[in-house]
XYZ file of C-alpha atoms in Angstrom:
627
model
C -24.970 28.427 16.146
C -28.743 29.322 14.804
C -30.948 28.843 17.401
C -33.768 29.504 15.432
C -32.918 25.773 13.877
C -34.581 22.686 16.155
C -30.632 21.690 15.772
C -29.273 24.721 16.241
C -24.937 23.327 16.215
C -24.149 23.419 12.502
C -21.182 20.752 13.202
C -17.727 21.838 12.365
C -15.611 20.110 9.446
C -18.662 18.430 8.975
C -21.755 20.814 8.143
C -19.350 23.957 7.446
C -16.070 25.193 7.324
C -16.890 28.401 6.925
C -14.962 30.047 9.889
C -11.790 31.459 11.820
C -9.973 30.202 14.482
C -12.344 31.620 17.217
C -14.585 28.629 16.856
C -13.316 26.552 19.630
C -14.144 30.002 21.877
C -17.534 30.380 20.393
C -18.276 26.691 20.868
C -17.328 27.006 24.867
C -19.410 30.211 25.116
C -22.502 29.000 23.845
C -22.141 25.092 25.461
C -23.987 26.213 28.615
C -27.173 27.056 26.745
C -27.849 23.794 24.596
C -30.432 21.470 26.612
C -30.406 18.961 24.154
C -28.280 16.338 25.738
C -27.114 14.759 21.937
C -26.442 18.345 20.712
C -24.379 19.100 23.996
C -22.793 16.226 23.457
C -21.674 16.768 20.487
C -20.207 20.035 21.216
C -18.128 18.534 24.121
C -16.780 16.053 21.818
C -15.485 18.465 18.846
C -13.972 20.818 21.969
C -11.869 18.178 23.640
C -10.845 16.747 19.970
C -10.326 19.925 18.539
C -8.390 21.396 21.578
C -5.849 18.427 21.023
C -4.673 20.507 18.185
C -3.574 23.084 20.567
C -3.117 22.118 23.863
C -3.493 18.561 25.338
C -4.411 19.306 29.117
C -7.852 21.370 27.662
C -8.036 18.650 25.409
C -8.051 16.269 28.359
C -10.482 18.648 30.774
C -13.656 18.050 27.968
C -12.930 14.494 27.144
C -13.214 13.764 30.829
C -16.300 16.149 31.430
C -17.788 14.567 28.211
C -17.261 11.316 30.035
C -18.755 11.753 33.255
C -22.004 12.913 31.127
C -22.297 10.515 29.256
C -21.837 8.333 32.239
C -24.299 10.065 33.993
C -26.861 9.854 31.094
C -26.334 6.314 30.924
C -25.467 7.055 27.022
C -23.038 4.003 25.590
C -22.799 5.483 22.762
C -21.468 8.891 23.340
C -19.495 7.342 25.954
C -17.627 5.151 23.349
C -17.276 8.334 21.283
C -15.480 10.498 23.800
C -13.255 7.064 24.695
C -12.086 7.788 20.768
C -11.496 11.112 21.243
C -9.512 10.062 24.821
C -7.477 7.810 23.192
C -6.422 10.126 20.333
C -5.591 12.587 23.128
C -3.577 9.867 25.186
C -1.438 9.080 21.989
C -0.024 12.122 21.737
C 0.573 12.638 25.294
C 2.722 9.444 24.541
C 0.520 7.408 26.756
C 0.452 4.412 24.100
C -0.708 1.800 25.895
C -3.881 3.981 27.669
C -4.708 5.032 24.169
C -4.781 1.296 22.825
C -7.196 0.331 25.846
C -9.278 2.815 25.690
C -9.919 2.531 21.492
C -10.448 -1.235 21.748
C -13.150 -0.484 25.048
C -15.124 1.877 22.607
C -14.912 -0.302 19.736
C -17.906 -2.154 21.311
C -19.700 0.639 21.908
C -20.136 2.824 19.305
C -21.803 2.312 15.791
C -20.242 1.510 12.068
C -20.072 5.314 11.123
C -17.743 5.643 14.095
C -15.420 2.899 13.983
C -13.052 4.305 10.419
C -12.135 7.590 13.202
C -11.116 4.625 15.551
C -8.967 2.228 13.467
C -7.093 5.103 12.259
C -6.589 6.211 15.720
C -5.866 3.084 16.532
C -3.113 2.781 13.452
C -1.761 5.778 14.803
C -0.462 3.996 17.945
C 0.916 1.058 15.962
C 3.081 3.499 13.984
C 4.191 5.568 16.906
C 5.764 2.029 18.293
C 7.088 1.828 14.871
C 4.855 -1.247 13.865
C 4.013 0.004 10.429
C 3.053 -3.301 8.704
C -0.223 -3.387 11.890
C -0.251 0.425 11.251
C -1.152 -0.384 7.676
C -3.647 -3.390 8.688
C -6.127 -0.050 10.574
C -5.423 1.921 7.768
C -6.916 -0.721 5.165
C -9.822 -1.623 7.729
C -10.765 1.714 7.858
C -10.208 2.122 3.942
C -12.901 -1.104 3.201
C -15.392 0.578 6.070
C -15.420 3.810 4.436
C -15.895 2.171 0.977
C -18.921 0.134 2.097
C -20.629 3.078 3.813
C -19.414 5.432 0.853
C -17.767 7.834 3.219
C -15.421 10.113 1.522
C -13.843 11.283 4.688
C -13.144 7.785 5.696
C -11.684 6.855 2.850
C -9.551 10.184 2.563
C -8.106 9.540 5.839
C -7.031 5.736 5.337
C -5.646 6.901 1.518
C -3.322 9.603 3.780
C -2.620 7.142 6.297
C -0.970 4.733 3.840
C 0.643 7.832 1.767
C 2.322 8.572 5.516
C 3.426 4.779 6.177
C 4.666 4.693 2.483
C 6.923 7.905 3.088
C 8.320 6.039 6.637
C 9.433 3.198 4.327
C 11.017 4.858 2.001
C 8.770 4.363 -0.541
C 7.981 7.452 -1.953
C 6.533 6.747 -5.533
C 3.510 5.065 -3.506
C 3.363 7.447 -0.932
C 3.160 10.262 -3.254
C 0.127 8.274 -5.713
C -1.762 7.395 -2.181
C -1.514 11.101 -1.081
C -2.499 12.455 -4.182
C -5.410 10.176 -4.712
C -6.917 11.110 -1.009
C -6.789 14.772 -1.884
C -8.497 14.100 -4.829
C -11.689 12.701 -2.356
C -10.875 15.288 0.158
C -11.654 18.360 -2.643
C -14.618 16.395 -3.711
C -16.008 16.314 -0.588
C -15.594 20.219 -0.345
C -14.484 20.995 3.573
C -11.167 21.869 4.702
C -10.364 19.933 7.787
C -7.423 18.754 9.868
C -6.827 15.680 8.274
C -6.548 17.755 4.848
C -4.656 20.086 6.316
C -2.276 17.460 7.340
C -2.589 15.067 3.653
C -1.245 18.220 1.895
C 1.750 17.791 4.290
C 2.742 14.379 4.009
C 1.960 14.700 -0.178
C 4.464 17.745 0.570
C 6.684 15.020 2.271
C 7.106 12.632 -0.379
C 7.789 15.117 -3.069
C 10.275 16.471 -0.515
C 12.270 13.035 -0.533
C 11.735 12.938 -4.316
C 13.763 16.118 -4.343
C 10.908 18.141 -6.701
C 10.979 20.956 -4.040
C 9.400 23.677 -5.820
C 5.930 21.077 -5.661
C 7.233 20.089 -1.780
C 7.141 23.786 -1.430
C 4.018 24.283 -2.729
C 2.319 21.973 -0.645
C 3.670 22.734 2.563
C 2.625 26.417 1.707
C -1.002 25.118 1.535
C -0.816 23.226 4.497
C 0.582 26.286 6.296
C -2.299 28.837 5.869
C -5.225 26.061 6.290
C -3.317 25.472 9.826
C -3.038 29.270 10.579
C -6.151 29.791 9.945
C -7.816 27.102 12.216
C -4.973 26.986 14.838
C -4.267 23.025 14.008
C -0.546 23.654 15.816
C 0.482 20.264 15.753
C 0.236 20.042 12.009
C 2.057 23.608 11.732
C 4.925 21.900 13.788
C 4.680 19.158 11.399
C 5.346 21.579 8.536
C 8.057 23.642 9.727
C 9.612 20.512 10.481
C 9.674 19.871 7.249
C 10.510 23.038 6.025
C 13.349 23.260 8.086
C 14.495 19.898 5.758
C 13.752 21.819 2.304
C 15.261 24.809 3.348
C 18.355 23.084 4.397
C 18.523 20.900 1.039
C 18.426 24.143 -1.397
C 21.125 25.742 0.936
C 18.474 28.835 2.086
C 19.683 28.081 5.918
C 18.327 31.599 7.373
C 15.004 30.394 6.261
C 15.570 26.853 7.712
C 16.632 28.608 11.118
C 13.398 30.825 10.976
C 10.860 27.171 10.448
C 13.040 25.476 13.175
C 11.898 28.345 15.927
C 8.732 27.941 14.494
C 8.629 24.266 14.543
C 9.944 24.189 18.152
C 7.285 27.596 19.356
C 4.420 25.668 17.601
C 5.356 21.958 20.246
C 5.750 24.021 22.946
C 2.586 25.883 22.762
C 0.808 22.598 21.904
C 3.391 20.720 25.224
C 3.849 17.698 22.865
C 7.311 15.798 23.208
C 6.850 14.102 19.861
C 6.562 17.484 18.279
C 9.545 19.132 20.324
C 11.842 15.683 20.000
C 11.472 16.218 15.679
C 11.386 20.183 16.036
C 15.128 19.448 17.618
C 16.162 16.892 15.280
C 15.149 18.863 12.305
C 17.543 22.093 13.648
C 19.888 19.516 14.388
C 20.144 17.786 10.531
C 20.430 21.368 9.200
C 23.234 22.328 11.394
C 24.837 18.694 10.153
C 24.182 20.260 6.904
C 26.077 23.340 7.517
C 28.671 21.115 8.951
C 28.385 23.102 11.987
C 29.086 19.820 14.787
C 28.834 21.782 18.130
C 25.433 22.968 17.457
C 24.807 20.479 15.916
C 25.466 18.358 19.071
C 23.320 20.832 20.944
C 20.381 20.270 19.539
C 20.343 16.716 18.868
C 21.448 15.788 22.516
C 18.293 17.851 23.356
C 16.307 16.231 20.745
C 17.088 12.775 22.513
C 17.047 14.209 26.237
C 13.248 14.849 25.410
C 12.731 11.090 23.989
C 11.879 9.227 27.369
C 11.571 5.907 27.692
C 8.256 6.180 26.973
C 8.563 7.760 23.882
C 7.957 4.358 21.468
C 8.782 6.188 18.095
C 12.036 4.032 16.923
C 11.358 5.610 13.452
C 12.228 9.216 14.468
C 14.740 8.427 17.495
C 16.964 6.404 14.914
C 17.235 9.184 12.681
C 18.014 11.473 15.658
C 21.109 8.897 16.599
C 22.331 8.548 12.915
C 22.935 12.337 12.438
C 24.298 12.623 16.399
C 26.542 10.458 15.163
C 27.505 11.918 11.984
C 27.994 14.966 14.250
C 30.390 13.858 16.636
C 32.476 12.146 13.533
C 32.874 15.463 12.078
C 33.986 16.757 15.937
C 36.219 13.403 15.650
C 34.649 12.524 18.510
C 35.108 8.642 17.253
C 34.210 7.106 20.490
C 30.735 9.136 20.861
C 30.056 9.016 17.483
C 30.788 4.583 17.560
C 27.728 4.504 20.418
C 25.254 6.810 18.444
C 25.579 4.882 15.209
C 25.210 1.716 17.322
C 22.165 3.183 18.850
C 20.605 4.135 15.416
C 21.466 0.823 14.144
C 19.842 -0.915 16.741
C 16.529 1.162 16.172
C 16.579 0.819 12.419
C 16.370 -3.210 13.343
C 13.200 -2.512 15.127
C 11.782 -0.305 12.345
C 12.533 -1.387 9.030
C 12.136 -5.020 9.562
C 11.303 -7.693 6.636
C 7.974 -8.467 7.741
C 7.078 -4.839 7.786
C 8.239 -4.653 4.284
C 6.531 -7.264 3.295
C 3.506 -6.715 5.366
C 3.125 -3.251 3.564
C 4.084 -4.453 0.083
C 1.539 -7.547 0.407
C -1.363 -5.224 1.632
C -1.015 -2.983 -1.196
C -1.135 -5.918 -3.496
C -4.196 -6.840 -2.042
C -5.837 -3.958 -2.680
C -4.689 -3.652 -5.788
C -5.823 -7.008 -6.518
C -9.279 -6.603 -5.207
C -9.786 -3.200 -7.167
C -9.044 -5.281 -9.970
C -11.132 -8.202 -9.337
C -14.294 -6.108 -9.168
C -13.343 -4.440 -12.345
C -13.237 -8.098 -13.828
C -16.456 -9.319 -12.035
C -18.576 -6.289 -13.189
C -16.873 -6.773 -16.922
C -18.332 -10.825 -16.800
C -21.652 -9.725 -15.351
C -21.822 -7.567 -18.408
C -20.386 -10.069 -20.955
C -23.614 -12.510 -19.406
C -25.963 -10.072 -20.180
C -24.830 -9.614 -23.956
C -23.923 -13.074 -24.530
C -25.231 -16.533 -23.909
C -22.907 -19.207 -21.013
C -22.377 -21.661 -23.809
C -20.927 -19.132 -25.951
C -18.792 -17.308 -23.669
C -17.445 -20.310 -22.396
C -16.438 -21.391 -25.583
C -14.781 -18.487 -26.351
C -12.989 -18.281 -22.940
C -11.654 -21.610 -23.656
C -10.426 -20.775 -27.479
C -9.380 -17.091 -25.961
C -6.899 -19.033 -23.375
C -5.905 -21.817 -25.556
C -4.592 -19.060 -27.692
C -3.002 -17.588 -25.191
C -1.459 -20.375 -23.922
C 0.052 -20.970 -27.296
C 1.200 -17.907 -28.112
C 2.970 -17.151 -24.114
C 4.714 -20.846 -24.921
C 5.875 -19.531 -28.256
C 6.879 -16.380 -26.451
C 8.657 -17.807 -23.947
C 10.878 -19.781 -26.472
C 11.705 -16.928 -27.996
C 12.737 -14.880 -25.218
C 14.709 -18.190 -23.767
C 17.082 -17.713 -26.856
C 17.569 -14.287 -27.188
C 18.335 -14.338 -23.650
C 21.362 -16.394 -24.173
C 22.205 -14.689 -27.841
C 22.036 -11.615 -25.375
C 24.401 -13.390 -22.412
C 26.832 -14.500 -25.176
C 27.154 -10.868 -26.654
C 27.539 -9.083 -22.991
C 30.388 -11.851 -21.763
C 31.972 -10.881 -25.316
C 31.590 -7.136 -24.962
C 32.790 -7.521 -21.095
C 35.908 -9.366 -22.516
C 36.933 -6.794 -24.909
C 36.241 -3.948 -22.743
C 38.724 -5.688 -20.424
C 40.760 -6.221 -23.427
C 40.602 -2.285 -24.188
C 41.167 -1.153 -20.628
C 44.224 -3.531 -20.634
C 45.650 -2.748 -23.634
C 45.497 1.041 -23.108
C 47.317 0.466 -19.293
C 49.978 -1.658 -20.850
C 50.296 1.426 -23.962
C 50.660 4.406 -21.186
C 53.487 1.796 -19.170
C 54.689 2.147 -22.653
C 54.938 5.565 -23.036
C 56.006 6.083 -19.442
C 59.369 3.565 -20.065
C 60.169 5.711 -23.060
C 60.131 8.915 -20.478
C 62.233 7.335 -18.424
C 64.475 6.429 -21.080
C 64.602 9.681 -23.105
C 65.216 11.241 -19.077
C 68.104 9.277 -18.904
C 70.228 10.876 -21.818
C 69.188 14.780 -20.266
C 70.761 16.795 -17.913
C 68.666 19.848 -17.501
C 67.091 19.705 -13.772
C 63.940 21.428 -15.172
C 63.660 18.932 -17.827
C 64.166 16.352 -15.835
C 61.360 17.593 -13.594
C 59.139 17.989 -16.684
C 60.084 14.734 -17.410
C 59.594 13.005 -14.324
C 56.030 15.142 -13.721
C 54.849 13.655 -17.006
C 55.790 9.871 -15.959
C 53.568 10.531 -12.523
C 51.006 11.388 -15.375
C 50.645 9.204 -17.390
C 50.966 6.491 -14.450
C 47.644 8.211 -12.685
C 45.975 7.632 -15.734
C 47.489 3.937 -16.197
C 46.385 2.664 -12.427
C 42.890 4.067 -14.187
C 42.395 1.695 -16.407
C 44.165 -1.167 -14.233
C 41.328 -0.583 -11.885
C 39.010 -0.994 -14.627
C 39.685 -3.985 -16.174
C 40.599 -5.962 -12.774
C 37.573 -4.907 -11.115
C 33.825 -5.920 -11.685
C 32.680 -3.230 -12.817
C 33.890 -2.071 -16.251
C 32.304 1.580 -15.921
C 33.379 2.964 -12.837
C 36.479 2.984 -10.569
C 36.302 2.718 -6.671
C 38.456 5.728 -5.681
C 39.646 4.942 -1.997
C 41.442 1.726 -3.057
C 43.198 4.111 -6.312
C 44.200 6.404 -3.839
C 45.941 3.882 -2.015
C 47.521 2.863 -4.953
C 48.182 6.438 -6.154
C 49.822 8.169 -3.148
C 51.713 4.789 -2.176
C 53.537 5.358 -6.337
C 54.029 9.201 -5.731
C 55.564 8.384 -2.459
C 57.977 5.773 -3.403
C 58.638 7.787 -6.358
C 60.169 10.657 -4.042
C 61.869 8.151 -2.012
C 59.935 9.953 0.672
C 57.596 6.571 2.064
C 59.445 6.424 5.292
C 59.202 10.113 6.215
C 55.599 11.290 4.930
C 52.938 9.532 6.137
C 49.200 9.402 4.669
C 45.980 10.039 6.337
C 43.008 8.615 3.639
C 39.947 9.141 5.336
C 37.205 8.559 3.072
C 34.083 5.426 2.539
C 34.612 3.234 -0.555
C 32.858 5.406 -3.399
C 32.638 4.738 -7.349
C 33.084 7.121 -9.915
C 32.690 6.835 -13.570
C 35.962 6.962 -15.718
C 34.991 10.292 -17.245
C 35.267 11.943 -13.437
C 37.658 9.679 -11.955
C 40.898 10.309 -14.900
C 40.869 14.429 -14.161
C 40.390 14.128 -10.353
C 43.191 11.503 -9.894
C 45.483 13.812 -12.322
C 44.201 16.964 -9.800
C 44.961 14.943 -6.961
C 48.795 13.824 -8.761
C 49.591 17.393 -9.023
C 48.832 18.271 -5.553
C 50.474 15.563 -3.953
C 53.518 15.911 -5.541
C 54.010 19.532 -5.425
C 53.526 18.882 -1.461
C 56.534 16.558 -1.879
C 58.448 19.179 -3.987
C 57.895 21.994 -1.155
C 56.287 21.145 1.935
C 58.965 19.411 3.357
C 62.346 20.854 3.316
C 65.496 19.707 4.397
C 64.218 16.478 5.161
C 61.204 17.172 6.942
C 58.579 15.199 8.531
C 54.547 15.077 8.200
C 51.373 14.050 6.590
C 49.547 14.366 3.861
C 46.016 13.959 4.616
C 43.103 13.040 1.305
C 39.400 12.431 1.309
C 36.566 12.711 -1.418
C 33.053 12.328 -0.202
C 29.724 12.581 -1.490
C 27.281 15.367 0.066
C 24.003 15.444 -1.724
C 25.008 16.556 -4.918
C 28.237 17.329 -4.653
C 31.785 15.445 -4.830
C 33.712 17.420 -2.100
C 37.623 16.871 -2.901
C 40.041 17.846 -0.062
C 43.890 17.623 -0.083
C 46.087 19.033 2.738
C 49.217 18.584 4.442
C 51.029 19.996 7.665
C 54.113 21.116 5.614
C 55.898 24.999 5.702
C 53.097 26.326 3.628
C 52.803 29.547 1.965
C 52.079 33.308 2.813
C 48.470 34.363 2.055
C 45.764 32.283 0.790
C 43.130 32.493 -1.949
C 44.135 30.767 -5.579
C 46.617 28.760 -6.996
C 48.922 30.479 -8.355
C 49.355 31.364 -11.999
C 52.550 30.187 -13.067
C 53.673 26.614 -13.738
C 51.984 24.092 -15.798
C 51.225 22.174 -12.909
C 48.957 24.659 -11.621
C 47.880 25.411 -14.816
C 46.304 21.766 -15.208
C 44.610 22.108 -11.864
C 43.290 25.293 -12.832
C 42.321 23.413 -16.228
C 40.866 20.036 -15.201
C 38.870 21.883 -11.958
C 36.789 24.332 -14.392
C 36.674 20.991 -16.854
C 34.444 19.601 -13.921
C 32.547 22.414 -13.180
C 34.244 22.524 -10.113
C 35.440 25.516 -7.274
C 38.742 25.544 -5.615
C 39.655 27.399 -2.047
C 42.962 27.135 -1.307
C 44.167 27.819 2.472
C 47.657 28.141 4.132
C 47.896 27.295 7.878
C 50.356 25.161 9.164
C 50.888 23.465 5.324
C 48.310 23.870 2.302
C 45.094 22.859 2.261
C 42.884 22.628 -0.969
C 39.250 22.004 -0.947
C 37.437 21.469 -4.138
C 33.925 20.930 -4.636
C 32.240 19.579 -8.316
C 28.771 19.547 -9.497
C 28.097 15.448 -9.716
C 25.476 16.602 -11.981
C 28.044 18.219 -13.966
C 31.327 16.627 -13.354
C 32.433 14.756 -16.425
């Protein structure tokens, strides 16, 4: 305040920025003595928007008081101003359809400068119902009103907006070049806001999902101190919610835990469901992470407890089904887990339709196209100036009759090395076929002449060599069968090998009626480089479980699964046998355990082994690595 100035309110995150995060305080404290009923209102309206930050009833209490002076002045304008700032504060009290009728009321009352805080305001409810392709329809409105009036703030916004609504739809290339590109007008314009505060954070976002965390990191640690230092504690939730996600990803989980309470104090303090629902689904995808299911469990059940039927946001309360149901498959809770993943599966419908897709993709292109229409129509003005009509449009006319010639001649040419390309791929594809073939039928080979040199020996621990070698060289064979009967010629799907390879070892013991086998695993394909050594690792350990688990005629199961979790191939092989005193390593001795030992470090890999009730092995590999 300067009340030596005939205005004396230098306007915040407009005039200055040049403060702590008393000013909400000071601005109450000095309200009373402004006289000037614009000035006065001005400083109502930047109270009940800024309190939204913080805490939605105060919010609320100046909106309304901004109202009934307005009303009371007879003042349209100021009365369609606080009707924005009512309808922002409605939103996130998850009063959609209030905040909707109260933006379109004030649309007709205030004036052109106003209306970009509006339609974004107004996108802001679309997206919270998960609409994203009418989301993106305000967000370009208020992009081409900013434009026209030159407003860098507008056009900040609308660039963040559509860097957010990229990031929801997965498309994170986009979202990070829109993000990027409204900082850029955000640091020109030179004051640190809210809406900056909160572009860093979504820019932070899409490198997140781009996994460049160090530069996710980065930004969120930006976003972090401009919202400490203003108290803008929605946005802070929004970043330790986030955090809680990086955290989790480079396995620093005391640090996630510490941005979850934070995320969860900061939407309490502000009472904002949206931000408490995502605080609790954030703890609850680390604790999937840590494949810890009964907390897990905890806090997603909260997370949706907190969702009411009001709630509207399919995009985050899909995602909060998905991992409850990951959860409860990991609890094998199968029945729980069947009606979460139905529940997420009906809310991804709602969210990632084709029309929002294409809504998004199609507005985008517009833009695009328009940017470069004026690029061409300022280029032609110029080319007028220079240059006479006649002349240019003779040379247009040469220009594309070139053009056109040289695209047909192009086209030709492209038409037959396409084919000459097509004919050399169906030959290569034939004799890689040929190859995989040929080297399954060359291993049967050289597994017959096992068996036949094993018939003239009498030694049990030859024969056992013998035998052990056969099982070998036949996980290698059903390799390349895979290969060259399946479509694609690089990589073998594991679950159906398995199948293949335990149903062999089985019969091979005579054993198929006593052991069972529990595969529990998702279709997954793995190159031929990964898949020979982990089907020769998983050979070994099936078979010595059918050399010692089960004595004396014994029944059980032998239980095999290898999953993918982020970047790692998690191998697991156990079964309910007699087991073994202690646990730790395999043992040194035998060449059996020897190749384990060999083939796991070959793939970069770690092995735990554990005895309780039978042997259990667990080995993870770098996919990065593995090969």
């Amino acid at each position: 305040m300067d009340w030596n100035s005939q205005n004396p309110y230098k306007k915040v995150f407009v005039d200055t920025d040049d403060f702590d995060a008393s000013y909400l305080d000071e601005l109450e404290k000095n309200l009373e003595w402004i006289n000037v009923d614009t000035t006065r209102f001005s400083m109502l309206n930047d109270l009940a928007y800024y309190w939204h930050t913080r805490n939605l009833t105060k919010a609320m209490q100046f909106t309304e008081k901004g109202l009934r002076l307005a009303l009371k002045k007879k003042n349209s304008l100021w009365e369609g101003r606080f009707q924005i700032t009512q309808g922002a504060v409605l939103l996130r009290m998850e009063a959609l359809d209030s905040a909707q009728t109260v933006l379109a009321l004030a649309q007709g009352k205030v004036q052109p400068s106003d209306l970009p805080l509006l339609y974004t305001q107004m996108g802001y409810v679309y997206e919270r119902r998960g609409q994203l392709g009418k989301a993106a329809d305000y967000a370009l409105k208020a992009l081409e009103l900013g434009k026209e009036m030159d407003d860098l703030k507008a056009m900040a916004v609308a660039y963040s907006d559509l860097a957010n609504l990229f990031w929801k739809q997965s498309k994170f290339k986009a979202g990070l070049e829109y993000g990027l590109r409204s900082l850029e007008l955000f640091e020109r314009r030179g004051i640190t806001d809210l809406d900056h505060d909160f572009t860093l954070y979504v820019v932070g976002n899409n490198y997140l999902a781009l996994r460049r965390y160090e530069e996710a990191r980065s930004y969120y640690e930006q976003a972090v101190t401009i919202g400490e230092r203003y108290g803008f504690y929605n946005n802070l939730s929004d970043i330790y919610i986030s955090l809680v996600e990086l955290h989790a990803f480079l396995g620093e989980y005391g640090e996630a835990s510490r941005a979850g309470k934070k995320a969860v104090a900061y939407a309490e303090l502000l009472d904002n469901a949206f931000m408490l629902m995502r605080s609790f689904l954030a703890v609850g995808k680390m604790h999937n992470a840590q494949e810890n299911s009964t907390e897990a469990i905890k806090s997603l059940e909260k997370c949706i407890a907190v969702a009411t039927e009001n709630f509207g946001d399919a995009y985050f309360l899909s995602e909060a089904y998905r991992e409850l149901a990951e959860a409860h498959a990991r609890a094998q809770a199968y029945g729980k887990a069947y009606v979460a993943f139905s529940e997420y599966d009906t809310l991804k419908r709602q969210v990632f339709t084709a029309e929002a897709d294409q809504r998004i993709s199609k507005l985008r292109t517009e833009y695009d196209l328009v940017k470069k229409e004026g690029t061409i129509l300022l280029q032609e003005t110029q080319i007028k100036k220079q240059r006479a009509l006649q002349n240019l449009g003779t040379a247009v006319t040469v220009l594309l009759l070139l053009l056109l010639a040289l695209a047909y001649k192009a086209i030709t040419n492209n038409k037959k090395k396409n084919r000459l390309l097509e004919k050399q791929n169906d030959e290569k594809e034939f004799l890689l076929k040929e190859i995989h073939h040929r080297v399954k039928n060359n291993l049967e080979i050289v597994s017959s002449l096992l068996s036949l040199q094993t018939a003239q020996m009498d030694d049990p621990n030859v024969l056992n060599a013998m035998a052990q070698s056969q099982h070998r060289v036949q996980s290698m064979g059903m390799i390349h069968q895979k290969l060259y009967m399946g479509k694609n010629l690089a990589a073998v799907e594991m679950k159906d090998y398995f199948e293949g390879l335990l149903e062999y070892i089985l019969h091979s013991f005579g054993k198929q009626e006593r052991i069972g086998v529990d595969l529990r695993m998702k279709e997954l394909e793995l190159d031929v480089d990964k898949a020979i050594p982990i089907g020769l690792i998983v050979n070994e350990l099936v078979t010595n479980s059918m050399k010692y688990a089960f004595p004396n005629d014994r029944r059980g199961v032998i239980f095999l699964a290898l999953e993918r979790k982020a970047d790692l191939l998690v191998l697991t092989v156990k079964d309910n046998g007699v087991g073994m005193a202690g646990t730790g390593t395999l043992p040194s001795t035998g060449f059996g355990t020897r190749l384990v030992r060999l083939l796991v470090r070959q793939l970069d890999g770690k092995l735990e082994l554990r005895s309780d009730r039978g042997m259990a092995f667990h080995i993870k590999f770098q996919l990065s690595k593995a090969a």
